[in-house]
XYZ file of C-alpha atoms in Angstrom:
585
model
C -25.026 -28.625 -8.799
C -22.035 -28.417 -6.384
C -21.259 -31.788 -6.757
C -20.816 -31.425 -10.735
C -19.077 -28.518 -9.991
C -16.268 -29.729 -7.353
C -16.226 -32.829 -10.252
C -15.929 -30.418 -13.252
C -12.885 -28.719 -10.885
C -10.874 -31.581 -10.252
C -11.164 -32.786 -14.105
C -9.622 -29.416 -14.173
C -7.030 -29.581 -12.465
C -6.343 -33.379 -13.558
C -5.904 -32.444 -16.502
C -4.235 -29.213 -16.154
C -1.734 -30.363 -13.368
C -0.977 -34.050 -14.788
C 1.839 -34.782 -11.887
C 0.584 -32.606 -9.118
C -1.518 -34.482 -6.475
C -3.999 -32.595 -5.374
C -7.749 -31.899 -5.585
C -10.606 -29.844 -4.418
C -13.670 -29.245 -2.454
C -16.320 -26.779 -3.111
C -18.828 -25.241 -0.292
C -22.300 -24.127 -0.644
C -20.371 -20.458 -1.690
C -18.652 -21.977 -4.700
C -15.344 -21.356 -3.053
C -12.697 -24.236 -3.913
C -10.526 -25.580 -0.742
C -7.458 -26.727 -2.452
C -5.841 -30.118 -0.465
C -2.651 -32.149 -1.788
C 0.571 -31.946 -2.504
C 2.673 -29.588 -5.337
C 6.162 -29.879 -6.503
C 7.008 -26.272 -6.251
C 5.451 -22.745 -4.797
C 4.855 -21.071 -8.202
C 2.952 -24.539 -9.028
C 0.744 -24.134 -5.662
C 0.148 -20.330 -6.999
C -0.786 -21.985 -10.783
C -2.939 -24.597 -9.194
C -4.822 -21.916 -6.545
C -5.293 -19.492 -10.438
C -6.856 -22.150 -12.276
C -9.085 -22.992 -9.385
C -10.380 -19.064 -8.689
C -10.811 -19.091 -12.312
C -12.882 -21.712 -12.988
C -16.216 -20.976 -14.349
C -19.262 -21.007 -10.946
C -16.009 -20.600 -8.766
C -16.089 -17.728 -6.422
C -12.596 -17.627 -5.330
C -9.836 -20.565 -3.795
C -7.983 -21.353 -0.868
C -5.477 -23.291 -0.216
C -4.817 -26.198 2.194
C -2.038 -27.249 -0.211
C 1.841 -27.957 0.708
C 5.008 -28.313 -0.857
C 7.048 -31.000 -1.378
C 10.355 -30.273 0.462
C 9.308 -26.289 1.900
C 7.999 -25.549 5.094
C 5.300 -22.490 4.148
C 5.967 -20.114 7.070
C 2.863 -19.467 9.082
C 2.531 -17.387 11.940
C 1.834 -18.499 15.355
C -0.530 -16.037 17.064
C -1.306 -18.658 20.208
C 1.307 -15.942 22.613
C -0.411 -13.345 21.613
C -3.773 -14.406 22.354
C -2.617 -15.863 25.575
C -1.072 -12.495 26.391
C -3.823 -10.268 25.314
C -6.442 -12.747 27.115
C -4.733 -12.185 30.352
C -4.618 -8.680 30.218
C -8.383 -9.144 29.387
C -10.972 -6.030 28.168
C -8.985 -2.624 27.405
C -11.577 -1.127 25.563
C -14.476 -0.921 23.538
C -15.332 0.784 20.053
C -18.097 1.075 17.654
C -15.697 0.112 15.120
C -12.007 -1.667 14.934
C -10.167 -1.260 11.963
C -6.799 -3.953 11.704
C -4.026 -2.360 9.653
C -2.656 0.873 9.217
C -2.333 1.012 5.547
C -3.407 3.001 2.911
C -6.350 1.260 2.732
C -7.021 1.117 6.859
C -6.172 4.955 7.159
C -8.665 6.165 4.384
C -11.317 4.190 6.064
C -10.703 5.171 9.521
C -10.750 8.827 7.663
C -13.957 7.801 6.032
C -15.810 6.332 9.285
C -14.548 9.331 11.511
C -17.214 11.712 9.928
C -19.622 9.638 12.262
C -20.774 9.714 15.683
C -19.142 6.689 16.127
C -15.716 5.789 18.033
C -12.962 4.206 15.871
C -9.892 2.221 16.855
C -7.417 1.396 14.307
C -5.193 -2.152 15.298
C -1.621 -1.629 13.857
C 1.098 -4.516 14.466
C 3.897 -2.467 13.275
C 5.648 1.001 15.045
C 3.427 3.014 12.646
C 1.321 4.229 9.858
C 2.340 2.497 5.963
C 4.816 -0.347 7.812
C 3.826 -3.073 5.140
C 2.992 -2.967 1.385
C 1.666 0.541 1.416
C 5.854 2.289 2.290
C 7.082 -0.373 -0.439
C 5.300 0.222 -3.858
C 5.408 2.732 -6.316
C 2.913 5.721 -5.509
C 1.156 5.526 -8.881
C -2.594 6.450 -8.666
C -3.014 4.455 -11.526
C -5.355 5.928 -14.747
C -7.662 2.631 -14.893
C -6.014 1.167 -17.753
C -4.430 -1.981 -16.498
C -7.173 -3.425 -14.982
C -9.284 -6.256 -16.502
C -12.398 -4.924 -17.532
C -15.274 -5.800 -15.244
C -13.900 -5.959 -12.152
C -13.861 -4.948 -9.057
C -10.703 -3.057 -9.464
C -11.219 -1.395 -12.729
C -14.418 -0.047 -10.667
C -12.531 1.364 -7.806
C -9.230 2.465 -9.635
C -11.177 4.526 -12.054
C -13.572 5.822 -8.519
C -10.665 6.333 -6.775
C -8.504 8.055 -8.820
C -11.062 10.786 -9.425
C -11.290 11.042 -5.361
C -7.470 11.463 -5.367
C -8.480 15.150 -6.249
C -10.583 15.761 -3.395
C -8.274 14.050 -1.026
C -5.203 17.006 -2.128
C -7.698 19.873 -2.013
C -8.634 18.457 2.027
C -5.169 16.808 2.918
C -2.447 18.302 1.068
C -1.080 15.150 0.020
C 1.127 16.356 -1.983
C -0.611 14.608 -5.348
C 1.110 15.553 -8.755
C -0.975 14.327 -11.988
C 2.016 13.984 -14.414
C 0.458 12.044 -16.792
C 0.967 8.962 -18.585
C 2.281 8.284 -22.296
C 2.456 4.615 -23.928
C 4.817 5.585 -26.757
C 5.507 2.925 -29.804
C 8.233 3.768 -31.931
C 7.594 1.077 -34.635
C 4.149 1.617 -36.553
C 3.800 -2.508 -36.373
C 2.970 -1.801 -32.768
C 0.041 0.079 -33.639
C -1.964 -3.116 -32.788
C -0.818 -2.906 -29.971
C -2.021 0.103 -28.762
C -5.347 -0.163 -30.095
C -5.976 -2.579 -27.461
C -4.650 -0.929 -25.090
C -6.927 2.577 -26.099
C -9.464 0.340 -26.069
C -9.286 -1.592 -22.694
C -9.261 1.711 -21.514
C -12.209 3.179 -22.498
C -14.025 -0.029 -21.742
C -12.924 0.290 -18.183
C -13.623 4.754 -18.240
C -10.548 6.118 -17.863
C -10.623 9.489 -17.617
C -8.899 11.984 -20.656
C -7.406 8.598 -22.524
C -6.538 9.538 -25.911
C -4.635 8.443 -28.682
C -1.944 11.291 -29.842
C -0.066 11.762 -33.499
C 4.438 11.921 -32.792
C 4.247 16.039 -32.474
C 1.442 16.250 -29.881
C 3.426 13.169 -27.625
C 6.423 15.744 -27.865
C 4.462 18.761 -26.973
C 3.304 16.491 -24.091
C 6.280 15.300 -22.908
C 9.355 17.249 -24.088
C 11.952 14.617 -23.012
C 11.300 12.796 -26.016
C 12.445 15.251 -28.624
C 15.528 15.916 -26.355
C 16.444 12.345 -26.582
C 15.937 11.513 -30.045
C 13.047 9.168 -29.645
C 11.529 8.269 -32.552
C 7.590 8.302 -31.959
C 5.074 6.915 -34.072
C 2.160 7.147 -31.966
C 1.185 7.544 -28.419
C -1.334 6.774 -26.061
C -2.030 9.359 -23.390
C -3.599 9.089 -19.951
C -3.423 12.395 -18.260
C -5.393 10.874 -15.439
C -2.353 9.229 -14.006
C -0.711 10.961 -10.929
C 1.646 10.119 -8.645
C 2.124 10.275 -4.351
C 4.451 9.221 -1.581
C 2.499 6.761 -0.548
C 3.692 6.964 3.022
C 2.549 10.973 2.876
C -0.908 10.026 2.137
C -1.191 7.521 5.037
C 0.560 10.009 7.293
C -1.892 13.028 6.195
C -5.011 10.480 6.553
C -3.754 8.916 9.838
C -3.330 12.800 11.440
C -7.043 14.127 9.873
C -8.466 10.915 11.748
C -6.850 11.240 14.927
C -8.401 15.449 15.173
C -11.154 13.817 14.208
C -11.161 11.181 16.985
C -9.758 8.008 15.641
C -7.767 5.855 18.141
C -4.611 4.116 16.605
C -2.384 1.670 18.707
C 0.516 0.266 17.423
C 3.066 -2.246 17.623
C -0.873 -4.055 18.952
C -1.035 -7.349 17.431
C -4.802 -8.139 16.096
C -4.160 -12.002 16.956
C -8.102 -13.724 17.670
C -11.896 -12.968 16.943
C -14.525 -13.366 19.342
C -17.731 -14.099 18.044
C -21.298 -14.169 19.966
C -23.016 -16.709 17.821
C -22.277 -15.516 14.546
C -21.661 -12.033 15.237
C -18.185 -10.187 16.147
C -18.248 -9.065 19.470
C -14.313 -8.369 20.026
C -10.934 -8.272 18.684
C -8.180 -10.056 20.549
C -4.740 -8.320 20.551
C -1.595 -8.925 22.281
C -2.510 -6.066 24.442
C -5.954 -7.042 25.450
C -9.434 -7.143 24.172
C -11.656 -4.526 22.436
C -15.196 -5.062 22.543
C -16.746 -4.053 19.061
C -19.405 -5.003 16.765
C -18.062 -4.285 13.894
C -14.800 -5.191 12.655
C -12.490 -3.972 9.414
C -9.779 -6.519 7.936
C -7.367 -4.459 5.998
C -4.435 -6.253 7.513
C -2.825 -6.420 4.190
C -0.765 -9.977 3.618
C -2.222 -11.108 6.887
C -6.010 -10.278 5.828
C -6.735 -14.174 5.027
C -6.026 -14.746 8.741
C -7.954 -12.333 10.433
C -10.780 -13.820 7.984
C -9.742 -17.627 9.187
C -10.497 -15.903 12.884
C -13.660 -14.424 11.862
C -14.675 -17.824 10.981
C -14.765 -16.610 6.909
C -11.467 -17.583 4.718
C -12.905 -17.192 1.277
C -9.426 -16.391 -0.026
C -5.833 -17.130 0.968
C -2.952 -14.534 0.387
C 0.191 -15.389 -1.756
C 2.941 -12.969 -1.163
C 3.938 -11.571 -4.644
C 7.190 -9.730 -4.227
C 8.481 -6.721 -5.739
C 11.524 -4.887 -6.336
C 12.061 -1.026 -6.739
C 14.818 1.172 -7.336
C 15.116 4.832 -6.500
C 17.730 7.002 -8.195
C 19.839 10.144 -7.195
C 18.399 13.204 -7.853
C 21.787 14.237 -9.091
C 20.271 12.420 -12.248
C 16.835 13.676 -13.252
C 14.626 11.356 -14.598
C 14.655 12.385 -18.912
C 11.156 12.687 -18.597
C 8.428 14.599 -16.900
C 5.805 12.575 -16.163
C 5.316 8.216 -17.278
C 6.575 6.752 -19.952
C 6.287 3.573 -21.202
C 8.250 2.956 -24.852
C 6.480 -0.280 -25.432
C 8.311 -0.678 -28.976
C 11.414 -3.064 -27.499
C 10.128 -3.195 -24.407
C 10.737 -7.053 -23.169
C 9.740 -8.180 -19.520
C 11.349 -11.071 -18.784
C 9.742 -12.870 -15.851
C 6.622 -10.619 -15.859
C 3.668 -12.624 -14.316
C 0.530 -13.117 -16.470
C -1.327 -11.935 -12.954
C 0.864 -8.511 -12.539
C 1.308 -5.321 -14.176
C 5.301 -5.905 -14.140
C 6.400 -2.087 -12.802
C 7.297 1.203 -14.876
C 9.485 3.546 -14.737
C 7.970 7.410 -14.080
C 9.631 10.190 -11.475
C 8.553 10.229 -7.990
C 6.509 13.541 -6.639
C 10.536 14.746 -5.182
C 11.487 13.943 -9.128
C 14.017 11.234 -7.979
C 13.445 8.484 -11.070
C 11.894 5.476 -9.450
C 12.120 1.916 -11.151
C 10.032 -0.982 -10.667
C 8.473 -3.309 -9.245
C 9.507 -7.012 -10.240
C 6.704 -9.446 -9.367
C 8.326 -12.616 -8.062
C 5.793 -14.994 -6.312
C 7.265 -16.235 -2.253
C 5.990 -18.405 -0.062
C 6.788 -16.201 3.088
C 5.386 -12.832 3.655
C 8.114 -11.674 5.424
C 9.924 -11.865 2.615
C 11.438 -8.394 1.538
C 14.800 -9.381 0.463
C 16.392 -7.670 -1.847
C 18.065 -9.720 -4.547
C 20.115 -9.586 -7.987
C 17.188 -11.032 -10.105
C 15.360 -8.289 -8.698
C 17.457 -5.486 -9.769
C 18.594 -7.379 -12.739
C 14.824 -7.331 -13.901
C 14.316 -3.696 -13.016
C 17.067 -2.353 -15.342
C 16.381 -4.606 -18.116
C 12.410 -4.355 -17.736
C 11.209 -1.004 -16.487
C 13.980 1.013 -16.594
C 14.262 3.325 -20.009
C 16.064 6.035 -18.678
C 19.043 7.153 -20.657
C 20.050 9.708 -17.968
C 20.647 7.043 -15.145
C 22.619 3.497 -14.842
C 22.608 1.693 -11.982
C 25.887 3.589 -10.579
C 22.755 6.403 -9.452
C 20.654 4.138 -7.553
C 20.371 5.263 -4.019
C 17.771 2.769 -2.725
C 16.364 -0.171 -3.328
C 13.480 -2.354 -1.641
C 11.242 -5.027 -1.567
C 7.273 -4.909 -1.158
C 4.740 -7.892 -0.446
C 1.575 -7.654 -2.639
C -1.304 -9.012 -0.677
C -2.558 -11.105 -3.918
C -5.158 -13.429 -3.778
C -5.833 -16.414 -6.522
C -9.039 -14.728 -8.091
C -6.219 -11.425 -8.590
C -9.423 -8.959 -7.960
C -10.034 -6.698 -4.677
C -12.338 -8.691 -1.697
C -14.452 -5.658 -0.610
C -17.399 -6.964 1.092
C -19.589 -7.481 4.344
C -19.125 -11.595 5.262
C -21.897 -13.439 4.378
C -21.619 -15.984 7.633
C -20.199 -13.579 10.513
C -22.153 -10.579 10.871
C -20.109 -7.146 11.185
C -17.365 -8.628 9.907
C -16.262 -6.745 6.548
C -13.682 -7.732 4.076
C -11.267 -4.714 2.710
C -8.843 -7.311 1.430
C -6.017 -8.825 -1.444
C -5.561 -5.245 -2.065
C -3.007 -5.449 -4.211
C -2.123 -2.943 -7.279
C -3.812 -0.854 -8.135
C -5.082 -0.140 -4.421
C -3.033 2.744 -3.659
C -5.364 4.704 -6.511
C -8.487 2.766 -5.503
C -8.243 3.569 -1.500
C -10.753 6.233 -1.815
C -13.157 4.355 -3.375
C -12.810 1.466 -1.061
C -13.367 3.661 1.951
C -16.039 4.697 0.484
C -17.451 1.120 -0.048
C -16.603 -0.297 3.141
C -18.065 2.715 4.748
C -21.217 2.241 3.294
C -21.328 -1.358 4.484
C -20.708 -0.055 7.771
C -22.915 2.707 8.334
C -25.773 0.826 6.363
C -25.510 -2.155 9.103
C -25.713 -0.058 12.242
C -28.661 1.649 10.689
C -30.263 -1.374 10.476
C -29.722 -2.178 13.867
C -31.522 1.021 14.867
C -28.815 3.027 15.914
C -28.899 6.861 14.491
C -25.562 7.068 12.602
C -25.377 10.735 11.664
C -22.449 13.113 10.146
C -20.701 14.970 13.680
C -21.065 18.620 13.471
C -17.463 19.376 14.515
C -16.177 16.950 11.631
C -12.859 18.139 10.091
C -11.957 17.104 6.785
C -8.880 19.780 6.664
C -5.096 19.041 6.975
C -2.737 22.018 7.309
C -0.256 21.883 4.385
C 3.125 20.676 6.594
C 6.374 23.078 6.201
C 8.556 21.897 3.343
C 11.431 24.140 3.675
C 13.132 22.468 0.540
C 10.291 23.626 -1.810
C 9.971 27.547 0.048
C 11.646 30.252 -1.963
C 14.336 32.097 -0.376
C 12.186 34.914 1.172
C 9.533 32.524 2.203
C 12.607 30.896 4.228
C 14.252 33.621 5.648
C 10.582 34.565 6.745
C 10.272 31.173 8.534
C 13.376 31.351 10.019
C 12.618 34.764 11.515
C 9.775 33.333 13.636
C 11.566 30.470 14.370
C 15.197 29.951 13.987
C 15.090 26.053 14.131
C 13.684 25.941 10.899
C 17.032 27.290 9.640
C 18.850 24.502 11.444
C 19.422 21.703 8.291
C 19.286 18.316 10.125
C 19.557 16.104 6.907
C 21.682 18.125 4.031
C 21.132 15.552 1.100
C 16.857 16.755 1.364
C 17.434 20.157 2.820
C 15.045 18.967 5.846
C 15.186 21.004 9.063
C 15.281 20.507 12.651
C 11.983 22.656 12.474
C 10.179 20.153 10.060
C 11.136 17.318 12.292
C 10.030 18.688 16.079
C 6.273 19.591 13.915
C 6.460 16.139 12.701
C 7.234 14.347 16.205
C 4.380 16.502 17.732
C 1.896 16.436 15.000
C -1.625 14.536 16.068
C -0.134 11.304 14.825
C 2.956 10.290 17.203
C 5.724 9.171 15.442
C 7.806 7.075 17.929
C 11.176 5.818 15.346
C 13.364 7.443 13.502
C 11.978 6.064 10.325
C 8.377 7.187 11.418
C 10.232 10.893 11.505
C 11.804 9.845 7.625
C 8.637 8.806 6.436
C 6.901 12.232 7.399
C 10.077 15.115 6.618
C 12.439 12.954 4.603
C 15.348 13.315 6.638
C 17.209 10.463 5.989
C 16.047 9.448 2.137
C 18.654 11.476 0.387
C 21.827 9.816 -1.113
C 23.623 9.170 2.336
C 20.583 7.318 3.382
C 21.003 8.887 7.022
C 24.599 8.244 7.367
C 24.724 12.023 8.784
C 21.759 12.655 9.753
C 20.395 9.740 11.904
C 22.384 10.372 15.152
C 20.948 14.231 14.813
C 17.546 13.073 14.295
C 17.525 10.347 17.386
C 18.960 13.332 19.330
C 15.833 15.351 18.476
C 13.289 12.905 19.017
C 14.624 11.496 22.216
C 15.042 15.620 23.829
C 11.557 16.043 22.279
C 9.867 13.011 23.540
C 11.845 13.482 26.712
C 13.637 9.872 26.740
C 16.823 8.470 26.722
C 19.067 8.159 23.729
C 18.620 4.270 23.954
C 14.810 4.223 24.208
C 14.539 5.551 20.450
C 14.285 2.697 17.889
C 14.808 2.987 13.900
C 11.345 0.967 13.397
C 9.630 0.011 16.410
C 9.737 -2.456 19.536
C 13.330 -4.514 19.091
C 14.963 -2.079 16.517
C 16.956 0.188 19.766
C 19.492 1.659 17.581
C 21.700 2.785 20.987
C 21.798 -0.410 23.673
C 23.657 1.263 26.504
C 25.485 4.629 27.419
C 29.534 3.738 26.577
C 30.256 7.058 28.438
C 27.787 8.447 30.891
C 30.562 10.760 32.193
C 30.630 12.345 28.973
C 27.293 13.521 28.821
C 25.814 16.917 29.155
């Protein structure tokens, strides 16, 4: 049967891929190893689609190259050597690698349990890769191809979203979603999309008559828009991402979680076909059980754990964020699909939005552009040129009010569906991987899935895995002296006068919110660790005045010198050497 299959595959991609030379091999797991060469990347990410896709195939990986491009690939033979030679630094019941959305919410999960957790982080802190660089939608379910594993989870995790702001104060606002045609020929149109959703069990979807979409969202009346029909998905809500990973990250640590960063996860040791430790460029942690949610970088940990059933293509994507000096026009999402023309959008990507951000700046995007590096966060024209022609539907804004704009690296795979699952061949080895959009709404779930796996395993091995009676599942609501009315302030400021010290002016953040934020349970060691927890810094200067304030802080706080404090981790010293040493205090 796998023979006819691996034949049936290559007739495939004969066929499909005329001039391309390459060709496949399928294993006794139906997953296709892809060999050969291609003429371009976006033909290597064609071929690796049609291969996933293929009817018996479980998923593809690729062994393919490019004629002319050198595919970056990371050398991890220092680290090991380095982390070997420090040798054994510690030992866990369970090591998590990454410090995304998706690692935090299961080391949040798994620290209800009698069981001690270390998370493996390679950047300077919590959300340093894809999670910091998307949009913070907690998407309604819609989008997803019915049947999946990630119309599953979105829908699971959305609904969790809700118990996560009642335990973590997250700061989660459900706005709501509204697909708005403004031409009744595009009534077809969203039929479909009505009924994807209910296929998939999206929660509230409903289709809406022109004066119930303006009662809903009162920014289309006030701009003149002139709705036919709507579909409305009050389900959808919207998060700084980075805040959610911070407030998980800080309820795991009171809880006992271990996180070490700027620790490169970098080899797997196995004891026949079992993990039995993680290799970092620190040193070694013996564990049985072992998490890959590294993100872009999951397919490797998997090559190391002796299980690459998928390989990760970097899809890139651009987003804008806009002054709040211009209010987004509407309230919550809005999509006029009437007119609406992607150009570029990928088949395999939901081709970015436009909706206001929880601080109601307007945020555009993302692009999907596929790249063969994952380091690649460049910004670039197409990018933006695609954002404002593609997403962006604002009549309030033009491109004069963008503040900020950055890349993100979707951690895509070729089968385009989550990888959530214990490996087949290396025991206590789990998968939490190509958690791409919509992952940000389905971390919940996952946790909850990978948990499962986990707790089910060591159960079987006999160990008592039971929930610890001093579990915490409660995160103090942090100071937000921006959203406090005036009394509430001058109250604050009365016990403690820092918080009436404003450090960064553009997001009325003060030196109060930033001392709890480089002693809260989670160390933040940069000065974009301190941004991504107080905002000081993400207004419209961008921390032209308030950086050198904010290093000042952390470095009197922490009790180092000016030029030990970095903007984002080892190698990023933003002061080299003292100019003046007389001139100091």
């Amino acid at each position: 049967m796998l023979e006819q299959l691996e034949q049936s595959v290559n007739e495939m991609l004969a066929q499909q891929f005329p001039n391309e030379k390459v060709h496949a091999k399928v294993d006794d797991r139906a997953i296709a190893t892809l060999y050969g060469e291609c003429s371009s990347w976006n033909t290597l990410v064609e071929v690796g689609h049609a291969a996933a896709h293929y009817p018996g195939i479980r998923n593809a990986v690729s062994e393919m190259t490019v004629k002319g491009l050198v595919i970056p690939k990371k050398d991890y033979a220092p680290f090991v050597k380095k982390g070997r030679e420090t040798g054994v630094i510690d030992t866990a019941d369970v090591v998590v690698v990454g410090a995304g959305i998706i690692g935090c919410a299961i080391a949040r999960e798994l620290c209800k349990y009698n069981l001690k957790i270390v998370v493996v982080e390679k950047e300077d802190d919590v959300s340093a890769g894809a999670s910091k660089a998307n949009n913070g939608c907690i998407h309604h379910g819609m989008a997803c191809k019915p049947g999946t594993l990630k119309s599953e989870l979105n829908i699971k995790g959305n609904r969790r979203y809700s118990d996560w702001e009642r335990e973590l104060n997250i700061g989660l606002k459900r706005l709501g979603y509204l697909d708005v045609i403004t031409d009744l020929n595009d009534i077809p149109k969203l039929a479909e999309r009505f009924y994807v959703g209910l296929l998939n069990g999206v929660d509230g979807i409903t289709m809406v008559d022109p004066v119930r979409a303006r009662e809903i969202e009162p920014g289309l009346a006030e701009q003149n828009i002139d709705v036919k029909a709507a579909l409305h998905l009050p389900s959808h809500g919207f998060v700084e991402t980075q805040y959610v990973c911070v407030a998980l990250g800080e309820n795991a640590v009171e809880n006992g979680v271990k996180f070490m960063f700027n620790t490169t996860a970098c080899g797997v040791d196995l004891k026949e076909d079992r993990i039995s430790a993680l290799v970092t460029d620190k040193g070694i942690i013996k564990t049985k059980f072992l998490i890959n949610a590294a993100g872009v970088y999951a397919d490797d940990i998997a090559k190391m754990a002796k299980d690459w059933i998928y390989t990760i293509h970097n899809r890139k994507g651009t987003i804008a964020i806009f002054d709040k000096s211009t209010p987004p026009a509407f309230r919550g999402g809005v999509a006029i699909l009437t007119g609406l023309v992607k150009a570029g959008k990928l088949a395999e990507s939901k081709g970015g939005g436009m909706h206001p951000t929880p601080e109601n700046n307007l945020l555009c995007g993302p692009s999907a552009v596929e790249v063969p590096d994952k380091e690649d966060t460049e910004t670039t024209q197409e990018g933006l040129d695609y954002i404002m022609s593609g997403c962006h539907q604002d009549p309030n804004s033009t491109k004069a009010d963008i503040i900020k704009i950055f890349c993100g690296a979707r951690p895509a795979d070729f089968k385009e569906d989550f990888v959530i699952e214990p490996s087949e061949v290396t025991k206590g080895f789990i998968h939490a991987a190509c958690t791409q959009s919509p992952a940000v709404a389905s971390a919940p779930a996952i946790a909850d899935r990978v948990v499962g796996f986990v707790v089910d395993a060591i159960k079987e091995e006999g160990k008592e895995v039971r929930i610890r009676e001093d579990y915490n599942p409660y995160r103090a609501k942090p100071v937000e002296f921006r959203h406090m009315t005036r009394e509430e302030q001058a109250e604050l400021i009365e016990k403690d006068p820092r918080y009436g010290r404003i450090i960064c002016r553009c997001e009325q953040v003060s030196e109060g919110e930033i001392i709890d934020a480089i002693h809260s349970p989670l160390l933040p060691g940069s000065v974009t660790a301190i941004k991504n927890r107080t905002r000081a810094g993400m207004g419209r200067c961008q921390g032209g005045f308030c950086q050198p304030r904010v290093l000042e802080i952390i470095a009197r706080e922490l009790g180092k010198d000016l030029t030990e404090i970095t903007l984002t981790g080892e190698g990023s010293n933003i002061l080299l050497q003292d100019d003046r040493p007389e001139a100091r205090d």
